[in-house]
Amino acid sequence: MNTTTTGHITGIIANLAIIKVQGPVAQNEVCYVQHEGAPLMAEVIKVRSGYAYAQVFESTRGLKTGTPVEFAGSMLEATLGPGILSRNYDGLMHDLNTMEGIFLKRSDYTHALDLERRWGFTPLAKPGTLVQAGDWLGEVRENAIPHRIMVPFSLSGTYTLRRVEPAGEYKVEDTIAVLTDAAGRQVEVSMKQKWPVKQAIRTYIEKPRPYKLLETGIRTIDTLNPIVEGGTGFIPGPFGSGKTVLQQAISRQADADVVVVAACGERANEVVELFSEFPQLEDPWHPGRKLMERTVIIANTSNMPVAAREASVYTAMTIAEYYRSMGLKVLLLADSTSRWAQALREMSNRMEELPGPDAFPMDLSAIISNFYSRAGIVKLRNGHSGSITFIGTVSPAGGNLKEPVTESTRKAARCFYALSQQRADSKRYPAIDPIDSYSKYLEYPELQATLAEAILPGWVDLVNRLKNILLRGKEAAEQINILGDDGVTVDYHLQFWRSEVVDAVILQQDAFDAVDARTPLARQKYMAELVWDICQMCFAFESFEEVAPYFKRIINQMKQMNYSVFESEAFTQFEAGLQDILAERKTN
Amino acid sequence: MEILAFQRVYTKIEQLTKATCTLRAQGVGYEELAMVHGRLAQVVKIMGDEVTLQVFSGTEGIPTNAEVVFYGKPPTLNVSDALAGRFFNAFGQPIDGGPEVQGEEREIGGPSVNPVRRKQPSELITTGIAGIDLNNTLVTGQKIPFFADPDQPYNQVMAMVALRAKADKIILGGMGLSNDDYLFYKHVFENAGALHRIVSFVNTTENPPVERLLVPDMALTAAEYFAVDKNEKVLVLLSDMTLYADALSIVSNRMDQIPSKDSMPGSLYSDLAKIYEKAVQFEAGGSITIIAVTTLSSGDITHAVPDNTGYITEGQLFLRRDTDIGKVIVDPFRSLSRLKQLVIGKKTRADHPQVMNAAIRLYADAANARTKLENGFDLTDYDERALRFAREYSDRLLAIDVNLHVEDMLDTAWELFGKYFSKAEVGIKQELVEKHWKEMPRKLPQLSL
Ligand SMILES: Nc1ncnc2c1ncn2[C@@H]1O[C@H](COP(=O)(O)OP(=O)(O)O)[C@@H](O)[C@H]1O
Ligand SMILES: [Mg+2]
């Protein structure tokens, strides 16, 4: 790349600028359109016979032909260093809090890190050691998290560590170490580095298969279709089915060191909810710490520039990879990946590219799977491991799952949490369809082994038995619908109501109730076993009409248990009440 | 907007379509306003020195030698307190015979609010309609449309909601409004003595459809003036956003863009979001609440316009005629207010969330019972009770002619629970049941539970 390349605008269609270029230009190179003295950031997305096609990350209002353009000589980069956590960024990693005024002004590009703040640095590596990109040189405390200062990812090959600064207070741009390469050339290293967001950070030695549950406290996920550390999942569902509520619950409750939330083309008020609540809410895994301490938010809401939507998910992924390289357990959430795909579609249509299905770009599937493949658990050179668990939502047009974004994502993600309109309509939240949804990880012997150890030997069997109850309940409901209540035997009603117990007690969970919202694993195990016991019981019924009222009492009692603090007096009382009800009709 | 003497006049149009014209011109800015043959137009594409203009009132009769003059700026609105009580067309020109508004000239469709400068909405809006206040509670700073077939009385409901909402200003953005409906709004506001709180930007069915594209931005620029500069609570009514989207598709199809679903432009989501996301609650107390209508064709919410809208707005209020009671109701199944959890049980009585959910669940049981009935099956005693409950619930709470305080809505719901169901069937948290349960005489013999 060449830093002296310039150009001028020759065409504008919405946020696509066509630029006549003088000098060399790279695909995905960043450039600045000099509009009335204000540089507007843009990214080259196509080059053809002397013209660069660039997506402008700002409103193009007022741009004229002839407007000068300067090329930056670099691709779209994330700025990495201590001080990312607790911050709110736009899609290009500008700090939203340090921008001026109520409204977003064009070209108000704020710095991602606080350059003045001093961090307490402790060296980790000894001079004389051979190091490579990603190796840990030192450490600072970022909130309560050990933030490793690493050899810059952009350095290739092996270097000798000449000098590390002693423990002390440093700013992010201060030199904290000096390296030399094989030829003896010196490289100064600070706590700040840059990385092009569309490239994966690959400083690990291997990517094993995930094997460990990532606890979310959401029963229908943890118990029935668990997500794992380093796993991938997606949540498709029509509007209003509960994608955002579910994702936000995961962001609050999951057992992660760092949570990166990419609000991609969705509502601003939903991000405001995070901004305003996370600084107050307790981190359930670290009493005394606030959720915001482990969280970073990348917000490109639906009214922010469309072109930056794509950038926002890549920026988020790059930040996640940065923390993963420190040996941390990172959770990355994106709501909604469909908006990113739509942004790609808008741009591809403007460039009059040959459209694929539903006018999305032809390579949509490859783009999505490439992105999901950046998640995963990794083994670092120093023996530590880190992980990125990625869960994205998908917003299918018309709620129809046979559309390109859902279908492409299904190929890339290993957990599928399908939200059903019908469940949402009948307020059975979270509306994850227990029968269509799956977690491929349940089939992994590695995970089965750790679950058996962490929860109960044979846990996966129990889970499959519960799933079977749900399936048989659905079949029974269909039969009853076709033949009528009295057209089937009482057994069918029993079969149906057993599945209703599983549904009401395990699947349904009130995200807005202080107690019910989060169910720790031990409690999930307790309730799953209790539900299974009930599913195995035989009851005496004279007629089908007795079944529903009886089971409603059972369900009501168990719901009261769910609303009570585990093993509290109230909980125990409701459980005793449940046993009384069961004793009334139990025959085995 | 007068044409200044030094402005260059172009007279050679090279290309004309129904909504656009193209000519060669220099120094033109993107989204700049122009006058083509006496009609307002806006720059939508620049390719070298070829400039394409979207002519708002259509290009019928425009000759290739028509005069074209550029204004050097995008569309603007003069904002000041003098906007209040006035009626304008889509270009912000008075249509009430009054004078031009003096004030600060602002570009319409301006920048977005920095999300970190927003405040989380938390102020309840009460409308007296239980289908809204009880089941789909509204909050200032919210954006929510009515989803309704064209024959539903959505304009009446919107006017009623606007008047009961206690807003400092009501801004009406009318798009493809029939003249009768326009006069209806005018009369309702006049009769309520609210005219001084109203600002209207209206494109009626008599005006060219593409002009509509300016209406939301005009209305919201006025709204931002009152909400930001004056810290007022502003309510914006947009009727009808489906007709707005139709105008978008007319323009994009004329520009040979590849249409996506339902022949809507691929950018429909972003186009609609830019409008709806203007809804905001500010720290300083000002707010913009948007209540819109999206008309449906025979209740189809999978069509691109309602579908994209639902993904953008904070819920939707679904109007439907309930043939059992012969009234229009706010359908509890398809309706949703996403911001309700910020206020229910907090700004309203603690039992509100559970009562709301329980009633809807029981109403869903009634719907199942009705399906059974329609399929010719016998009903159980529970089915019978659920059906009776549903009828009374619909009549006393869901119908849009209800006007109650939230507490009375909750009490009515408890009364219906007690009348038709046992405590276990209602399934509400024990402590709430103990506090609010109303033992009522049963109409039907109760099963021994
Ligand atoms: N787990 C839940 N518990 C209670 N209510 C829920 C739950 N999930 C969703 N809801 C309700 O559904 C509404 C829409 O959910 P949301 O996550 O915003 O939908 P989506 O993102 O799919 O459009 C919420 O505002 C809330 O009222
Ligand atoms: Mg959502």
PDB file of C-alpha atoms in Angstrom, chain A residues 10-14 18 60-65 88 96-97 99 101-104 237-240 243 265-270 272-273 275-277 302-304 306 309 339 342 345-346 349-350 353 355 395-399 421 425-427 481-486 512-513 544-545 549 552-553 556 559-560 563 574, chain B residues 27-31 45-48 74 107-109 111-121 141 143 147 224 228 258 260-261 266-267 269-270 273 277 282 301-302 306-308 310-314 316 332-334 336 338-339 341 354 357 360-361 372 377-378 380-383 424-425 427-430 447 449:
ATOM      1  CA  THR A  10     -16.868  11.013  -9.792  1.00  0.00           C
ATOM      2  CA  GLY A  11     -20.155   9.462  -8.726  1.00  0.00           C
ATOM      3  CA  ILE A  12     -22.488   9.036  -5.746  1.00  0.00           C
ATOM      4  CA  ILE A  13     -25.414   6.696  -5.277  1.00  0.00           C
ATOM      5  CA  ALA A  14     -26.637   6.701  -1.682  1.00  0.00           C
ATOM      6  CA  ILE A  18     -17.062   6.152  -7.093  1.00  0.00           C
ATOM      7  CA  THR A  60     -23.133  11.337   1.708  1.00  0.00           C
ATOM      8  CA  ARG A  61     -25.387  14.393   1.731  1.00  0.00           C
ATOM      9  CA  GLY A  62     -23.767  17.342  -0.024  1.00  0.00           C
ATOM     10  CA  LEU A  63     -20.897  15.378  -1.600  1.00  0.00           C
ATOM     11  CA  LYS A  64     -20.021  16.598  -5.077  1.00  0.00           C
ATOM     12  CA  THR A  65     -18.053  15.284  -8.016  1.00  0.00           C
ATOM     13  CA  ASN A  88     -19.319   1.864  24.148  1.00  0.00           C
ATOM     14  CA  LEU A  96     -19.370   7.063  21.635  1.00  0.00           C
ATOM     15  CA  ASN A  97     -19.021   8.598  25.085  1.00  0.00           C
ATOM     16  CA  MET A  99     -18.148  12.344  21.088  1.00  0.00           C
ATOM     17  CA  GLY A 101     -23.256  16.792  21.450  1.00  0.00           C
ATOM     18  CA  ILE A 102     -26.551  14.951  21.365  1.00  0.00           C
ATOM     19  CA  PHE A 103     -26.434  14.112  17.676  1.00  0.00           C
ATOM     20  CA  LEU A 104     -23.784  12.070  15.866  1.00  0.00           C
ATOM     21  CA  GLY A 237     -37.002 -15.979  14.839  1.00  0.00           C
ATOM     22  CA  PRO A 238     -39.656 -13.616  13.553  1.00  0.00           C
ATOM     23  CA  PHE A 239     -39.890 -10.180  15.122  1.00  0.00           C
ATOM     24  CA  GLY A 240     -41.173 -10.179  18.653  1.00  0.00           C
ATOM     25  CA  LYS A 243     -34.285 -12.968  20.160  1.00  0.00           C
ATOM     26  CA  GLY A 265     -28.596  -2.644  12.907  1.00  0.00           C
ATOM     27  CA  GLU A 266     -31.174  -3.025  15.647  1.00  0.00           C
ATOM     28  CA  ARG A 267     -32.951  -0.611  17.991  1.00  0.00           C
ATOM     29  CA  ALA A 268     -31.073   2.114  19.809  1.00  0.00           C
ATOM     30  CA  ASN A 269     -33.259   1.738  22.905  1.00  0.00           C
ATOM     31  CA  GLU A 270     -32.089  -1.857  23.286  1.00  0.00           C
ATOM     32  CA  VAL A 272     -29.539   2.033  25.936  1.00  0.00           C
ATOM     33  CA  GLU A 273     -30.883  -0.762  28.118  1.00  0.00           C
ATOM     34  CA  PHE A 275     -25.702   1.158  28.788  1.00  0.00           C
ATOM     35  CA  SER A 276     -27.983   2.033  31.637  1.00  0.00           C
ATOM     36  CA  GLU A 277     -28.408  -1.337  33.363  1.00  0.00           C
ATOM     37  CA  SER A 302     -30.417   0.789  12.614  1.00  0.00           C
ATOM     38  CA  ASN A 303     -30.269   4.569  12.195  1.00  0.00           C
ATOM     39  CA  MET A 304     -26.476   4.670  12.128  1.00  0.00           C
ATOM     40  CA  VAL A 306     -25.459   1.261   6.983  1.00  0.00           C
ATOM     41  CA  ARG A 309     -22.906  -2.316   9.958  1.00  0.00           C
ATOM     42  CA  ARG A 339     -28.848  -6.635   9.235  1.00  0.00           C
ATOM     43  CA  GLN A 342     -28.804  -6.752   4.334  1.00  0.00           C
ATOM     44  CA  ARG A 345     -27.097  -6.714  -0.150  1.00  0.00           C
ATOM     45  CA  GLU A 346     -27.729  -2.973  -0.403  1.00  0.00           C
ATOM     46  CA  ASN A 349     -27.215  -4.042  -5.546  1.00  0.00           C
ATOM     47  CA  ARG A 350     -25.805  -0.536  -5.850  1.00  0.00           C
ATOM     48  CA  GLU A 353     -23.467  -7.154  -9.116  1.00  0.00           C
ATOM     49  CA  PRO A 355     -27.539 -11.112  -7.374  1.00  0.00           C
ATOM     50  CA  SER A 395     -34.130 -12.060  11.527  1.00  0.00           C
ATOM     51  CA  PRO A 396     -35.702 -14.004   8.673  1.00  0.00           C
ATOM     52  CA  ALA A 397     -37.985 -12.030   6.364  1.00  0.00           C
ATOM     53  CA  GLY A 398     -41.578 -12.945   7.071  1.00  0.00           C
ATOM     54  CA  GLY A 399     -40.381 -15.401   9.732  1.00  0.00           C
ATOM     55  CA  GLN A 421     -44.072 -17.546  16.713  1.00  0.00           C
ATOM     56  CA  ASP A 425     -47.936 -15.776  20.920  1.00  0.00           C
ATOM     57  CA  SER A 426     -48.975 -17.989  23.803  1.00  0.00           C
ATOM     58  CA  LYS A 427     -46.331 -16.290  26.009  1.00  0.00           C
ATOM     59  CA  ASN A 481     -56.723 -32.596  17.944  1.00  0.00           C
ATOM     60  CA  ILE A 482     -57.694 -35.033  15.217  1.00  0.00           C
ATOM     61  CA  LEU A 483     -59.772 -37.489  17.227  1.00  0.00           C
ATOM     62  CA  GLY A 484     -61.122 -35.317  20.020  1.00  0.00           C
ATOM     63  CA  ASP A 485     -60.645 -35.501  23.788  1.00  0.00           C
ATOM     64  CA  ASP A 486     -62.777 -38.602  24.119  1.00  0.00           C
ATOM     65  CA  PHE A 512     -37.974 -10.602  34.051  1.00  0.00           C
ATOM     66  CA  ASP A 513     -38.324 -12.410  37.385  1.00  0.00           C
ATOM     67  CA  PHE A 544     -59.730 -37.789  30.671  1.00  0.00           C
ATOM     68  CA  GLU A 545     -61.528 -34.831  32.243  1.00  0.00           C
ATOM     69  CA  PRO A 549     -57.081 -30.050  36.197  1.00  0.00           C
ATOM     70  CA  LYS A 552     -52.461 -27.917  36.176  1.00  0.00           C
ATOM     71  CA  ARG A 553     -52.174 -28.127  39.927  1.00  0.00           C
ATOM     72  CA  ASN A 556     -48.757 -24.462  39.260  1.00  0.00           C
ATOM     73  CA  LYS A 559     -43.933 -22.876  38.900  1.00  0.00           C
ATOM     74  CA  GLN A 560     -44.146 -21.522  42.424  1.00  0.00           C
ATOM     75  CA  TYR A 563     -40.221 -18.441  41.482  1.00  0.00           C
ATOM     76  CA  PHE A 574     -44.044 -25.717  47.651  1.00  0.00           C
TER      77      PHE A 574
ATOM     78  CA  GLY B  27     -21.055  21.432  -8.731  1.00  0.00           C
ATOM     79  CA  VAL B  28     -24.206  19.690  -7.586  1.00  0.00           C
ATOM     80  CA  GLY B  29     -24.304  18.158  -4.089  1.00  0.00           C
ATOM     81  CA  TYR B  30     -25.857  14.809  -3.253  1.00  0.00           C
ATOM     82  CA  GLU B  31     -29.460  15.106  -1.924  1.00  0.00           C
ATOM     83  CA  LYS B  45     -27.694   9.938  -8.139  1.00  0.00           C
ATOM     84  CA  ILE B  46     -24.558  11.575  -9.477  1.00  0.00           C
ATOM     85  CA  MET B  47     -22.424   9.919 -12.159  1.00  0.00           C
ATOM     86  CA  GLY B  48     -19.674  12.179 -13.433  1.00  0.00           C
ATOM     87  CA  PRO B  74     -31.092  19.782   0.786  1.00  0.00           C
ATOM     88  CA  GLU B 107     -32.082  20.508   7.059  1.00  0.00           C
ATOM     89  CA  ILE B 108     -34.651  17.745   7.301  1.00  0.00           C
ATOM     90  CA  GLY B 109     -33.555  14.127   7.726  1.00  0.00           C
ATOM     91  CA  PRO B 111     -28.253  13.118  11.916  1.00  0.00           C
ATOM     92  CA  SER B 112     -29.145  10.456  14.494  1.00  0.00           C
ATOM     93  CA  VAL B 113     -28.974  10.834  18.230  1.00  0.00           C
ATOM     94  CA  ASN B 114     -25.818   9.362  19.751  1.00  0.00           C
ATOM     95  CA  PRO B 115     -27.154   6.273  21.539  1.00  0.00           C
ATOM     96  CA  VAL B 116     -25.228   7.091  24.714  1.00  0.00           C
ATOM     97  CA  ARG B 117     -27.074  10.423  24.912  1.00  0.00           C
ATOM     98  CA  ARG B 118     -30.425   8.710  25.052  1.00  0.00           C
ATOM     99  CA  LYS B 119     -32.202   7.988  28.273  1.00  0.00           C
ATOM    100  CA  GLN B 120     -33.949   4.713  28.889  1.00  0.00           C
ATOM    101  CA  PRO B 121     -37.684   5.397  28.457  1.00  0.00           C
ATOM    102  CA  GLY B 141     -39.934   7.764  23.529  1.00  0.00           C
ATOM    103  CA  LYS B 143     -42.163   3.924  18.408  1.00  0.00           C
ATOM    104  CA  PHE B 147     -51.240  -2.903  12.186  1.00  0.00           C
ATOM    105  CA  GLU B 224     -36.864  17.449  17.228  1.00  0.00           C
ATOM    106  CA  VAL B 228     -34.582  19.084  21.951  1.00  0.00           C
ATOM    107  CA  ILE B 258     -33.219  -4.627  -8.181  1.00  0.00           C
ATOM    108  CA  SER B 260     -36.348  -7.260  -3.163  1.00  0.00           C
ATOM    109  CA  LYS B 261     -39.409  -8.893  -1.540  1.00  0.00           C
ATOM    110  CA  GLY B 266     -33.607  -3.640  -0.760  1.00  0.00           C
ATOM    111  CA  SER B 267     -32.977  -0.699   1.542  1.00  0.00           C
ATOM    112  CA  TYR B 269     -35.353  -1.722   6.422  1.00  0.00           C
ATOM    113  CA  SER B 270     -32.835   1.123   6.652  1.00  0.00           C
ATOM    114  CA  ALA B 273     -35.512   2.586  10.553  1.00  0.00           C
ATOM    115  CA  GLU B 277     -35.427   5.607  15.273  1.00  0.00           C
ATOM    116  CA  PHE B 282     -33.801  12.710  26.248  1.00  0.00           C
ATOM    117  CA  ILE B 301     -48.072  -9.378   8.396  1.00  0.00           C
ATOM    118  CA  THR B 302     -45.482 -11.280   6.370  1.00  0.00           C
ATOM    119  CA  PRO B 306     -45.286  -4.802   8.084  1.00  0.00           C
ATOM    120  CA  ASP B 307     -42.496  -7.378   8.376  1.00  0.00           C
ATOM    121  CA  ASN B 308     -39.687  -4.816   8.208  1.00  0.00           C
ATOM    122  CA  GLY B 310     -42.105  -5.110  13.078  1.00  0.00           C
ATOM    123  CA  TYR B 311     -38.357  -5.646  13.130  1.00  0.00           C
ATOM    124  CA  ILE B 312     -37.821  -1.905  13.678  1.00  0.00           C
ATOM    125  CA  THR B 313     -40.565  -0.661  15.946  1.00  0.00           C
ATOM    126  CA  GLU B 314     -40.990  -1.367  19.625  1.00  0.00           C
ATOM    127  CA  GLN B 316     -47.222  -3.271  17.223  1.00  0.00           C
ATOM    128  CA  PRO B 332     -53.697  -9.670  22.456  1.00  0.00           C
ATOM    129  CA  PHE B 333     -51.881 -12.359  20.446  1.00  0.00           C
ATOM    130  CA  ARG B 334     -50.377 -10.391  17.612  1.00  0.00           C
ATOM    131  CA  LEU B 336     -46.827  -6.355  21.591  1.00  0.00           C
ATOM    132  CA  ARG B 338     -41.598  -4.147  23.827  1.00  0.00           C
ATOM    133  CA  LEU B 339     -41.137  -1.344  26.307  1.00  0.00           C
ATOM    134  CA  GLN B 341     -41.598  -4.196  30.987  1.00  0.00           C
ATOM    135  CA  GLN B 354     -48.675 -11.577  35.930  1.00  0.00           C
ATOM    136  CA  ASN B 357     -49.924 -12.790  31.056  1.00  0.00           C
ATOM    137  CA  ILE B 360     -53.774 -13.787  27.698  1.00  0.00           C
ATOM    138  CA  ARG B 361     -52.921 -17.413  28.422  1.00  0.00           C
ATOM    139  CA  LYS B 372     -62.343 -27.831  19.084  1.00  0.00           C
ATOM    140  CA  PHE B 377     -65.732 -32.008  19.289  1.00  0.00           C
ATOM    141  CA  ASP B 378     -67.309 -31.901  22.722  1.00  0.00           C
ATOM    142  CA  THR B 380     -64.914 -29.897  28.581  1.00  0.00           C
ATOM    143  CA  ASP B 381     -66.166 -27.855  31.476  1.00  0.00           C
ATOM    144  CA  TYR B 382     -62.867 -25.940  31.398  1.00  0.00           C
ATOM    145  CA  ASP B 383     -63.322 -25.191  27.696  1.00  0.00           C
ATOM    146  CA  ALA B 424     -54.463 -23.186  40.076  1.00  0.00           C
ATOM    147  CA  GLU B 425     -55.936 -22.638  36.636  1.00  0.00           C
ATOM    148  CA  GLY B 427     -51.435 -19.918  37.884  1.00  0.00           C
ATOM    149  CA  ILE B 428     -50.233 -16.613  39.299  1.00  0.00           C
ATOM    150  CA  LYS B 429     -47.562 -16.206  41.985  1.00  0.00           C
ATOM    151  CA  GLN B 430     -49.045 -17.161  45.332  1.00  0.00           C
ATOM    152  CA  LEU B 447     -65.424 -29.381  39.116  1.00  0.00           C
ATOM    153  CA  LEU B 449     -60.403 -30.074  42.202  1.00  0.00           C
TER     154      LEU B 449
END
